[in-house]
Short mmCIF file of C-alpha atoms and ligand atoms in Angstrom, two decimals:
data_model
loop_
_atom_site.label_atom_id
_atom_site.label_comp_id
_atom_site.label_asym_id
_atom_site.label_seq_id
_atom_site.Cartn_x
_atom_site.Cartn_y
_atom_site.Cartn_z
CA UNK C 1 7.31 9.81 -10.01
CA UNK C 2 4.59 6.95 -9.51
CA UNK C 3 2.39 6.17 -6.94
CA UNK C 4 1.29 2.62 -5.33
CA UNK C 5 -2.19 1.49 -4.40
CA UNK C 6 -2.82 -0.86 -1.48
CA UNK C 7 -6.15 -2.49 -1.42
CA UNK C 8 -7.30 -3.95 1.76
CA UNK C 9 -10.16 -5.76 0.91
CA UNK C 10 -12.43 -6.64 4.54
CA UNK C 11 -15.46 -4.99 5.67
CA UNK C 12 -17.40 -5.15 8.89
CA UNK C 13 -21.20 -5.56 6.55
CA UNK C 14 -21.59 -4.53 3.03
CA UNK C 15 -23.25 -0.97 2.32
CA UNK C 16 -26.46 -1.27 0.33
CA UNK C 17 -24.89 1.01 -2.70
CA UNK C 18 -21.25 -0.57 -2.87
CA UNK C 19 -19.88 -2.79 -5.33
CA UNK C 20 -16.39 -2.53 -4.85
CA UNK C 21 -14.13 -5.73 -3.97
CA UNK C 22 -14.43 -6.89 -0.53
CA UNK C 23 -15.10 -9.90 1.93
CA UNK C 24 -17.02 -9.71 4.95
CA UNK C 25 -14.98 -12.52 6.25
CA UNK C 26 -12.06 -10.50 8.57
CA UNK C 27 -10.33 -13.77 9.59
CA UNK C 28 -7.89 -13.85 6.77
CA UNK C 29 -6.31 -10.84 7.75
CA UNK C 30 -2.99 -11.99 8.51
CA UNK C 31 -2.40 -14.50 6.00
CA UNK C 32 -3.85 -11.06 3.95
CA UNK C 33 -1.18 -8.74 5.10
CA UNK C 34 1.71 -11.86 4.46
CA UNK C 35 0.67 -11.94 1.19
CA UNK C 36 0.54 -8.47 0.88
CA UNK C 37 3.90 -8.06 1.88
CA UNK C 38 5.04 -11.09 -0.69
CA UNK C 39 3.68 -8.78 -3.38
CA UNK C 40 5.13 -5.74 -2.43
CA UNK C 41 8.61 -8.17 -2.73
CA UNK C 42 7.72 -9.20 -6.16
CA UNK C 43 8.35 -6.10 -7.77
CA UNK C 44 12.05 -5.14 -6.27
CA UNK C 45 15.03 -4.96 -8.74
CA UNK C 46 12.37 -4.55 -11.57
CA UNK C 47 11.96 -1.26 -13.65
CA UNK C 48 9.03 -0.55 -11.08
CA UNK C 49 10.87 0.42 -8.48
CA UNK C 50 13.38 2.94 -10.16
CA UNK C 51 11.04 5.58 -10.29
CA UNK C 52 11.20 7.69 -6.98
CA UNK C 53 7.84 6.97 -5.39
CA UNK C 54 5.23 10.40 -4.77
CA UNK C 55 2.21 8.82 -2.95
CA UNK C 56 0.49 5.72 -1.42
CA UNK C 57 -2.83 5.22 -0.96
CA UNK C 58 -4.15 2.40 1.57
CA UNK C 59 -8.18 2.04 0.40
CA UNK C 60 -10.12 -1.01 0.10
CA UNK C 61 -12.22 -2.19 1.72
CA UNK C 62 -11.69 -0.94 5.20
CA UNK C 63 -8.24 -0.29 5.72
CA UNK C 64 -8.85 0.75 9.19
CA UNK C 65 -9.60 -2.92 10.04
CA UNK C 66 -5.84 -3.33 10.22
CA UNK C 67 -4.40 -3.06 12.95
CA UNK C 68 -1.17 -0.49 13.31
CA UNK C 69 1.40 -3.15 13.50
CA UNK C 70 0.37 -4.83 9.98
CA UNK C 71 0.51 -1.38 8.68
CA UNK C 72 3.66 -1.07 9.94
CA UNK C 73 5.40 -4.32 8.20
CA UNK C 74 3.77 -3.23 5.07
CA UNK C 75 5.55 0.53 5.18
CA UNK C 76 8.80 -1.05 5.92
CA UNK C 77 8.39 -3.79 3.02
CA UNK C 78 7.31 -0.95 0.81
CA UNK C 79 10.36 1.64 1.84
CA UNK C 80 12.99 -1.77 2.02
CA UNK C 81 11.70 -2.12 -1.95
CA UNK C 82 11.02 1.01 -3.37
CA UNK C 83 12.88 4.43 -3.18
CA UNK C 84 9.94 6.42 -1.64
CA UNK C 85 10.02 10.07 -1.54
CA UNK C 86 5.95 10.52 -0.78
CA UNK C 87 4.30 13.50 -0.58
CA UNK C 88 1.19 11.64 0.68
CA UNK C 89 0.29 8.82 2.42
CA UNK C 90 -3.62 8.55 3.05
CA UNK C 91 -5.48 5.47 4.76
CA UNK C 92 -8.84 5.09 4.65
CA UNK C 93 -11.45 4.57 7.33
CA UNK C 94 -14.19 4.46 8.70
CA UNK C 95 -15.32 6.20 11.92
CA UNK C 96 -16.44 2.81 14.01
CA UNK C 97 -12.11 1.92 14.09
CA UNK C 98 -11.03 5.21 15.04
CA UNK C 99 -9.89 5.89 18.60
CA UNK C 100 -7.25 8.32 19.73
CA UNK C 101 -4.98 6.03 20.03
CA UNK C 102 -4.78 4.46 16.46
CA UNK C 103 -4.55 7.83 15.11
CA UNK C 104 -1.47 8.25 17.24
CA UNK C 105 -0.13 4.96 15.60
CA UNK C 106 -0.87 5.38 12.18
CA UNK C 107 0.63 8.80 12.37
CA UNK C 108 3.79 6.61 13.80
CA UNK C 109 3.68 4.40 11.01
CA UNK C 110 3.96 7.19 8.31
CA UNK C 111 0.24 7.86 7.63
CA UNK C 112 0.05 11.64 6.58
CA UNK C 113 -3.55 11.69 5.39
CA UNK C 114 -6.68 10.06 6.70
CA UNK C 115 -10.00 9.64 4.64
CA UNK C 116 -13.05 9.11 6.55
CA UNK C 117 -16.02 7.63 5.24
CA UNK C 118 -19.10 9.58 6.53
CA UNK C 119 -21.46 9.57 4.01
CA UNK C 120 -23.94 11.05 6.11
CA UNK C 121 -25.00 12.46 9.40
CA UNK C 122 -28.42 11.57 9.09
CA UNK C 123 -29.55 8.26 10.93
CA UNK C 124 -32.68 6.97 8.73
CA UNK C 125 -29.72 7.59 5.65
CA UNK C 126 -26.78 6.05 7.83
CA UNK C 127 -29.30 3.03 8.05
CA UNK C 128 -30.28 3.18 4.52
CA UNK C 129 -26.87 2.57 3.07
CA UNK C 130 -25.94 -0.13 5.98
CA UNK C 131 -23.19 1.94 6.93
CA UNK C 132 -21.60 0.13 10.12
CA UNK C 133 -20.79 3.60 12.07
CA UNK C 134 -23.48 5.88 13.23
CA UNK C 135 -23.71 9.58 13.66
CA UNK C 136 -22.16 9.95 16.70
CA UNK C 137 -19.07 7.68 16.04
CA UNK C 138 -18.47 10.03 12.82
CA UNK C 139 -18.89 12.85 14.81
CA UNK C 140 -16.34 11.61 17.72
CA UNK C 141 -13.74 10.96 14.52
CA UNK C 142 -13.80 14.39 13.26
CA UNK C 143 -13.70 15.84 16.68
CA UNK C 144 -10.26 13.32 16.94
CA UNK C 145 -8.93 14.37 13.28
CA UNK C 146 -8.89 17.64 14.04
CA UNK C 147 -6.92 17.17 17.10
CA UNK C 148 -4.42 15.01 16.43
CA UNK C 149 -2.28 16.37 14.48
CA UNK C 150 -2.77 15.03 10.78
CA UNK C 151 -1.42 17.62 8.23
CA UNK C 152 -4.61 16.84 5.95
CA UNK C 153 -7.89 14.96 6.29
CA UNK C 154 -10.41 14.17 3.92
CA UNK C 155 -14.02 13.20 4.56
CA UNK C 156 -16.90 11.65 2.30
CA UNK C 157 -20.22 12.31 1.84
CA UNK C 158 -22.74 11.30 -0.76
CA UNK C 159 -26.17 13.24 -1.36
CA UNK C 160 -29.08 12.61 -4.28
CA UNK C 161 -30.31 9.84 -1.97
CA UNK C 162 -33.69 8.84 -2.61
CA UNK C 163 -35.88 10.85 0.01
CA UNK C 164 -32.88 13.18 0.80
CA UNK C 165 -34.16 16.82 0.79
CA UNK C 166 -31.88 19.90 0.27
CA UNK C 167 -32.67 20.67 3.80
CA UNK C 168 -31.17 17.71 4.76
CA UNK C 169 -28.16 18.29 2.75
CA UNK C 170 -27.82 21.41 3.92
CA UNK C 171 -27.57 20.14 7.43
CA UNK C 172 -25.50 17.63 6.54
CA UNK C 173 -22.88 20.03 4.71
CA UNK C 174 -23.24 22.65 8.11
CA UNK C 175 -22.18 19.53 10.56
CA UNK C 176 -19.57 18.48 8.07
CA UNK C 177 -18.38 22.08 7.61
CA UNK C 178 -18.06 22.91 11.51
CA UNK C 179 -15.12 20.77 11.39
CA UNK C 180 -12.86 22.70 9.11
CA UNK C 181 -12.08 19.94 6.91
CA UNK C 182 -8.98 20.33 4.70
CA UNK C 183 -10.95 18.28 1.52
CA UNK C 184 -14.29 16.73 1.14
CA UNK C 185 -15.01 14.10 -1.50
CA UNK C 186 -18.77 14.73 -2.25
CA UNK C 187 -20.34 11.79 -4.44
CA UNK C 188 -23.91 11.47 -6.09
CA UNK C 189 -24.86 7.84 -5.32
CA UNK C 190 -25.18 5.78 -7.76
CA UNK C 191 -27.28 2.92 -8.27
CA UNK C 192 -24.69 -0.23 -9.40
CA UNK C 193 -26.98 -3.60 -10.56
CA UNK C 194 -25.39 -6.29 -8.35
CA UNK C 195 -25.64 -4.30 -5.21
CA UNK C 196 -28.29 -4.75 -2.56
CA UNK C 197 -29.59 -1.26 -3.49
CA UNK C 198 -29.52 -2.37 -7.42
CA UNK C 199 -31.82 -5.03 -6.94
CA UNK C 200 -34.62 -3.03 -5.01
CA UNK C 201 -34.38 -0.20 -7.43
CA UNK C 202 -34.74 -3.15 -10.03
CA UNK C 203 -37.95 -4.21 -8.27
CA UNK C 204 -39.71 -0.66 -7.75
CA UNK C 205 -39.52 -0.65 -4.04
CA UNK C 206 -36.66 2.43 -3.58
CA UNK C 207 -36.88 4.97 -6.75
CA UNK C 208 -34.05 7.16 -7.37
CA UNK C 209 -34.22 10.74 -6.98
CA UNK C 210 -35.36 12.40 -10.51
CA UNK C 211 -31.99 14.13 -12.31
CA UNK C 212 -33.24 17.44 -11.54
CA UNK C 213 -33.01 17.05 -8.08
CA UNK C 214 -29.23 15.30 -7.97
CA UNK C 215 -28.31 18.09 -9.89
CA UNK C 216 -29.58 21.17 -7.28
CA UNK C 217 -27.31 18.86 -4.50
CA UNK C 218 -24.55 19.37 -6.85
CA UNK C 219 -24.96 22.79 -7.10
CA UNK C 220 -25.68 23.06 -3.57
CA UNK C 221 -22.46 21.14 -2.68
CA UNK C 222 -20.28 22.90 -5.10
CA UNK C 223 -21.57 26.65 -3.82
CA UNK C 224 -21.63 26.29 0.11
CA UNK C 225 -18.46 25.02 -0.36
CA UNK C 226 -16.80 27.30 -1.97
CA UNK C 227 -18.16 29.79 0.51
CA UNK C 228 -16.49 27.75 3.47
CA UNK C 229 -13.44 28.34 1.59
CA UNK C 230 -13.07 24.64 0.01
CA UNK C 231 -13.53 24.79 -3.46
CA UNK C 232 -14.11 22.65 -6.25
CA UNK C 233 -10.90 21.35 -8.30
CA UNK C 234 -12.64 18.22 -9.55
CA UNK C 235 -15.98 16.75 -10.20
CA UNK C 236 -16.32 15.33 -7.07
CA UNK C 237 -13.60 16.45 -4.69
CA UNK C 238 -13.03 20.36 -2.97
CA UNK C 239 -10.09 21.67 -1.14
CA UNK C 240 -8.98 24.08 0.59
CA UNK C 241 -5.83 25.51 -1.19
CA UNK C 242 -2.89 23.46 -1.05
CA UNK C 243 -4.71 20.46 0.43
CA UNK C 244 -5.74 18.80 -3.10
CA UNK C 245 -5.26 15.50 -2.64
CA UNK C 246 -1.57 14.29 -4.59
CA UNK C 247 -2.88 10.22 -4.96
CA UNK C 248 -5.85 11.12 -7.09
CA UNK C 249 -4.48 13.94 -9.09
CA UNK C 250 -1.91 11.64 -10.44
CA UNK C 251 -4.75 9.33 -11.72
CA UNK C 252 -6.06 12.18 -13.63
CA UNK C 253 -2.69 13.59 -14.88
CA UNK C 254 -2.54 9.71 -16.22
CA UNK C 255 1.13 9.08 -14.32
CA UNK C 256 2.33 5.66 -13.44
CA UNK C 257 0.53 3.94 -10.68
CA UNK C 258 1.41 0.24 -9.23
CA UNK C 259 -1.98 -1.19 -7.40
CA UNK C 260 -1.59 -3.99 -4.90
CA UNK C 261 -4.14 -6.91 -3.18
CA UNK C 262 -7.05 -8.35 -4.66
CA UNK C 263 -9.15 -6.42 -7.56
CA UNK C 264 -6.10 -3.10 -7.60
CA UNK C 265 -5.69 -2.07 -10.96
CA UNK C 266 -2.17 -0.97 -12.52
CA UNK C 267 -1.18 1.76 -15.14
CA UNK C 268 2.34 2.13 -16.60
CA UNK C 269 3.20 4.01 -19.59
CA UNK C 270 5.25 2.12 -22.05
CA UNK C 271 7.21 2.81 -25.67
CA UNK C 272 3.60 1.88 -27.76
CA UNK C 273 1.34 3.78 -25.19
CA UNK C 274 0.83 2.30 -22.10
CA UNK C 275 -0.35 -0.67 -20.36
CA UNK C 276 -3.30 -1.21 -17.73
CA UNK C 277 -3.81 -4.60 -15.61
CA UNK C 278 -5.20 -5.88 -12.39
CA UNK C 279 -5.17 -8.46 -9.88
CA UNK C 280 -7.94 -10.83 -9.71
CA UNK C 281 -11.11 -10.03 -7.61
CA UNK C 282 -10.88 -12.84 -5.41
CA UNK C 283 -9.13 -13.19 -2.17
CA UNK C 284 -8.73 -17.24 -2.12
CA UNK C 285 -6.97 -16.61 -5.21
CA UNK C 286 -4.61 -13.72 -4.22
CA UNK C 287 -4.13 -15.96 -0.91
CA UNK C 288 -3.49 -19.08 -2.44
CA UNK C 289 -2.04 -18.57 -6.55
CA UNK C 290 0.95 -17.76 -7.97
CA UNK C 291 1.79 -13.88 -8.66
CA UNK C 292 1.03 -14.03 -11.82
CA UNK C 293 -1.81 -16.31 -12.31
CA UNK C 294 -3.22 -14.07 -10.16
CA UNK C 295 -2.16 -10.98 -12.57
CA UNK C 296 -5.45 -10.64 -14.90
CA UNK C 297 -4.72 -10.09 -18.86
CA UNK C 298 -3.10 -6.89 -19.50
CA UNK C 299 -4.47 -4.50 -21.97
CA UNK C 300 -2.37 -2.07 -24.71
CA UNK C 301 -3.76 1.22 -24.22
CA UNK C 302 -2.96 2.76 -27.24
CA UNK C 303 -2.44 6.94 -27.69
CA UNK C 304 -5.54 7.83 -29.13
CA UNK C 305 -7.37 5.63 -26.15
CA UNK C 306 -4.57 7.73 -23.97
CA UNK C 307 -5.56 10.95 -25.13
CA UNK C 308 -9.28 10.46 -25.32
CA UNK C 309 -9.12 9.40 -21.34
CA UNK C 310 -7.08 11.97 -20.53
CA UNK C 311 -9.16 14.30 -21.86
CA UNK C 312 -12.53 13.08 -19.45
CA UNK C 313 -10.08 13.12 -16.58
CA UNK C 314 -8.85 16.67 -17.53
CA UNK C 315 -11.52 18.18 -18.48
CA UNK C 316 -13.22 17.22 -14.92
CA UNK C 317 -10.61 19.05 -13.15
CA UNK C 318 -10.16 22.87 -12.76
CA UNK C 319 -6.54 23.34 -13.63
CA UNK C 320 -8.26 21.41 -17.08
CA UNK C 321 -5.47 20.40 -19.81
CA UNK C 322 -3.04 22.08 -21.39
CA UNK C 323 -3.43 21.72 -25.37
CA UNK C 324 0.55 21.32 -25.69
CA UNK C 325 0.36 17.91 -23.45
CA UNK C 326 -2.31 16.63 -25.74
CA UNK C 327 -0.30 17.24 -28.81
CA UNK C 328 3.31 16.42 -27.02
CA UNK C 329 2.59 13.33 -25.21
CA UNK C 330 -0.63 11.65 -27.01
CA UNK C 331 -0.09 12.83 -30.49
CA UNK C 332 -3.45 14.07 -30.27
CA UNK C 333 -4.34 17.42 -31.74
CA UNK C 334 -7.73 18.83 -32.08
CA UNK C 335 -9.57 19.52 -35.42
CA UNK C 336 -11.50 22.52 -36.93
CA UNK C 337 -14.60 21.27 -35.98
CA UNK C 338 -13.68 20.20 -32.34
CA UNK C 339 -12.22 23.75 -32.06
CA UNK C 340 -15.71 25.73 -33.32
CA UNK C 341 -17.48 23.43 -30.78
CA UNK C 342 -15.30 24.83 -27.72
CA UNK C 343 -15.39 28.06 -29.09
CA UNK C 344 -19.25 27.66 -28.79
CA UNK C 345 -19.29 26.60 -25.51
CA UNK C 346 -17.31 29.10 -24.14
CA UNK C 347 -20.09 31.54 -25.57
CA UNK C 348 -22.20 29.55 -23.17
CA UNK C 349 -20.01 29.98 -20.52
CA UNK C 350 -19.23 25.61 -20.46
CA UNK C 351 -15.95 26.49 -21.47
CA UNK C 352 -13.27 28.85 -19.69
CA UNK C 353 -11.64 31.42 -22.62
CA UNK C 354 -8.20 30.90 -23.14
CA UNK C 355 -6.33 29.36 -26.08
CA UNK C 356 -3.34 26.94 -24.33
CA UNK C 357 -5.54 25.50 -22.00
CA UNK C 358 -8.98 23.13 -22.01
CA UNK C 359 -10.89 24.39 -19.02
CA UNK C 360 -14.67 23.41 -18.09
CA UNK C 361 -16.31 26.40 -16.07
CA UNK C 362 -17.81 25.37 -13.02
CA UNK C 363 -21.63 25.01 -15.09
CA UNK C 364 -19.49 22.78 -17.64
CA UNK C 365 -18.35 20.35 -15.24
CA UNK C 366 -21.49 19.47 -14.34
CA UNK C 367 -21.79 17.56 -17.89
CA UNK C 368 -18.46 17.23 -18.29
CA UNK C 369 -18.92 13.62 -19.34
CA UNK C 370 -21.38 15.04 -22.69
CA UNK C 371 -19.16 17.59 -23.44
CA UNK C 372 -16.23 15.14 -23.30
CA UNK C 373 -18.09 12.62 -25.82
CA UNK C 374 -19.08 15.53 -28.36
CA UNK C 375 -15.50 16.16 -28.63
CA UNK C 376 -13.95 13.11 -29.55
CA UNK C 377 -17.01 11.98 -31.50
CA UNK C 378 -15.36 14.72 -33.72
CA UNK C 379 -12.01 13.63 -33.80
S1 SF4 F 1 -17.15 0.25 3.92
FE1 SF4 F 1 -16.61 1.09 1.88
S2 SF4 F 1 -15.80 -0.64 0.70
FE2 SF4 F 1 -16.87 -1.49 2.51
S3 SF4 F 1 -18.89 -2.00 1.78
FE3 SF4 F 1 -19.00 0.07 2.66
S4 SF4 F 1 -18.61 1.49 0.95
FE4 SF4 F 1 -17.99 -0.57 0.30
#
């Protein structure tokens, strides 16, 4: 089973922290979604498409700048050229596009999962990002989520904001919480050099919080979740049972994955390990070039490079990996040494007990990306 990633890349203004692909420039759309639709094309009658098809993901971007039509004629492109038996299909948005109405339409066109960017409740830290919504437009969205009918929703939030207290988090978890959400992605922000937010952290005027303080909105994430019932089952996502989300998880169980539009990345195992590519950032390109000028380099992922990723996506997860995987279908089995440091940490309580399995405990996946490097340092 694969899954395909659409990436729609317009926004309405550019959040101070972001640096993923996107143009503020909306007027392409159509010539966007035509393209789109050409790509999608490309890939019928090649080995792509015999794999039965588990989830799509529509993120960008802001995929809730598209209107419900072009989401249609991209679902019937993608079901006349795949064989899709999805378990999930999410769009992203954010909570300025959402009206009644084109939640009733996207659940027409297929859309089984809707991820709303919040980010915040808080004005003065709406503003700070640049988000384009405000408090009450996210508000009015949950409020509409929850009523129309979606099997599963997910929202977004991100705390160790400069300034942000644990009050404020707290508040912001309570709102957030009132709504019964299915799954919350909670993020740490993260400061990224060629963002707006880069450059004034490069020039002293905003300081980041100190570590000690993103970690207590970690642990006060990870805890008054749990208590409302939507636990942690990866670094940064919580759901309630049976609501994990199906897209992601097959990132981090390393299955194949077909991304689409401007800057989507692709991953497809192969007989010599597996191979990873993407389409150029650059939406004159993907408008105007040929397919596969506009298909950047691909690289050989060998199985040690396999094994050592899988391991940092495991090993953030709570189901963890199962020893017999690493050895079956990366070759990769772990020394003496790497053994005596596990069995260490699970002394510390890092590591869950248990001898088929590679579990972090909840305190271990907080520095699950240390651990991770001690052990394959020792490989
Ligand atoms: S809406 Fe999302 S993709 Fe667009 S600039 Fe903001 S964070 Fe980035």
């Amino acid at each position: 089973m694969s899954g395909i990633y659409l990436h729609i890349p317009f926004c309405r203004q550019a959040c101070s922290y972001c640096d993923f692909y996107f143009v503020t420039r909306t007027g392409y759309r159509d010539q966007f979604v035509k393209r789109l639709i050409e790509e999608v094309e490309s890939y019928q009658d090649t080995k792509y498409t015999e794999e039965p098809v588990r989830s799509i993901y529509f993120g960008g971007g802001t995929p809730s700048l598209l209107n419900a039509g072009a989401l249609d004629r991209i679902m019937r492109a993608l079901r006349k050229t795949f064989l899709l038996e999805t378990e999930e299909i999410t769009l992203e948005m954010n909570p300025d596009d959402v009206s009644r109405a084109y939640l009733g339409d996207l659940l027409d066109v297929g859309i089984t999962r809707s991820s709303m960017g919040v980010q915040s409740f808080k004005p003065e830290l709406l503003e700070f990002m640049n988000r384009a919504h405000n408090r009450e437009e996210a508000l009015a969205c949950l409020e509409l989520l929850k009523s129309t009918g979606f099997h599963t929703f997910t929202a977004d939030l991100i705390y160790g904001n400069p300034g942000q207290s644990l009050q404020g988090l707290q508040e912001d978890l309570e709102t957030l919480i009132s709504f019964d959400p299915p799954h919350v992605s909670a993020y740490s922000l993260t400061v990224e050099p060629k963002t707006k937010l880069g450059r004034q952290v490069e020039l002293g005027r905003i300081q980041p919080p100190e570590d000690e303080v993103v970690s207590d909105h970690y642990d006060l994430v990870v805890e008054r979740l749990a208590e409302a019932g939507i636990p942690q089952y990866e670094v940064s996502n919580y759901s309630k049972p049976g609501h994990e989300a199906v897209h992601n998880s097959s990132y981090w169980r390393h299955e194949n994955y077909l991304g689409l539009g401007p800057a989507a990345h692709s991953f497809w195992w192969d007989e010599d390990g597996a191979v990873r590519w993407s389409n150029k950032s650059d939406l004159k390109a993907y408008l105007g070039e040929e397919m596969s000028a506009m298909r950047q380099q691909k690289e050989q992922l060998t199985k040690l490079q396999l094994a050592e990723e899988r391991l940092m996506l495991g090993l953030r997860t709570r189901e963890g990996i199962l020893k017999k995987e690493l050895v079956n279908r990366y070759n990769y089995s772990l020394n003496e040494r790497q053994q005596d440091y596990i069995d260490q940490k699970v002394d510390e309580g890092k590591f869950m007990a248990g001898n088929d399995r590679l579990r972090l405990s909840v305190e271990g996946r907080k520095i699950a990306d240390s651990i991770l490097l001690d052990i394959i340092t020792m490989h």
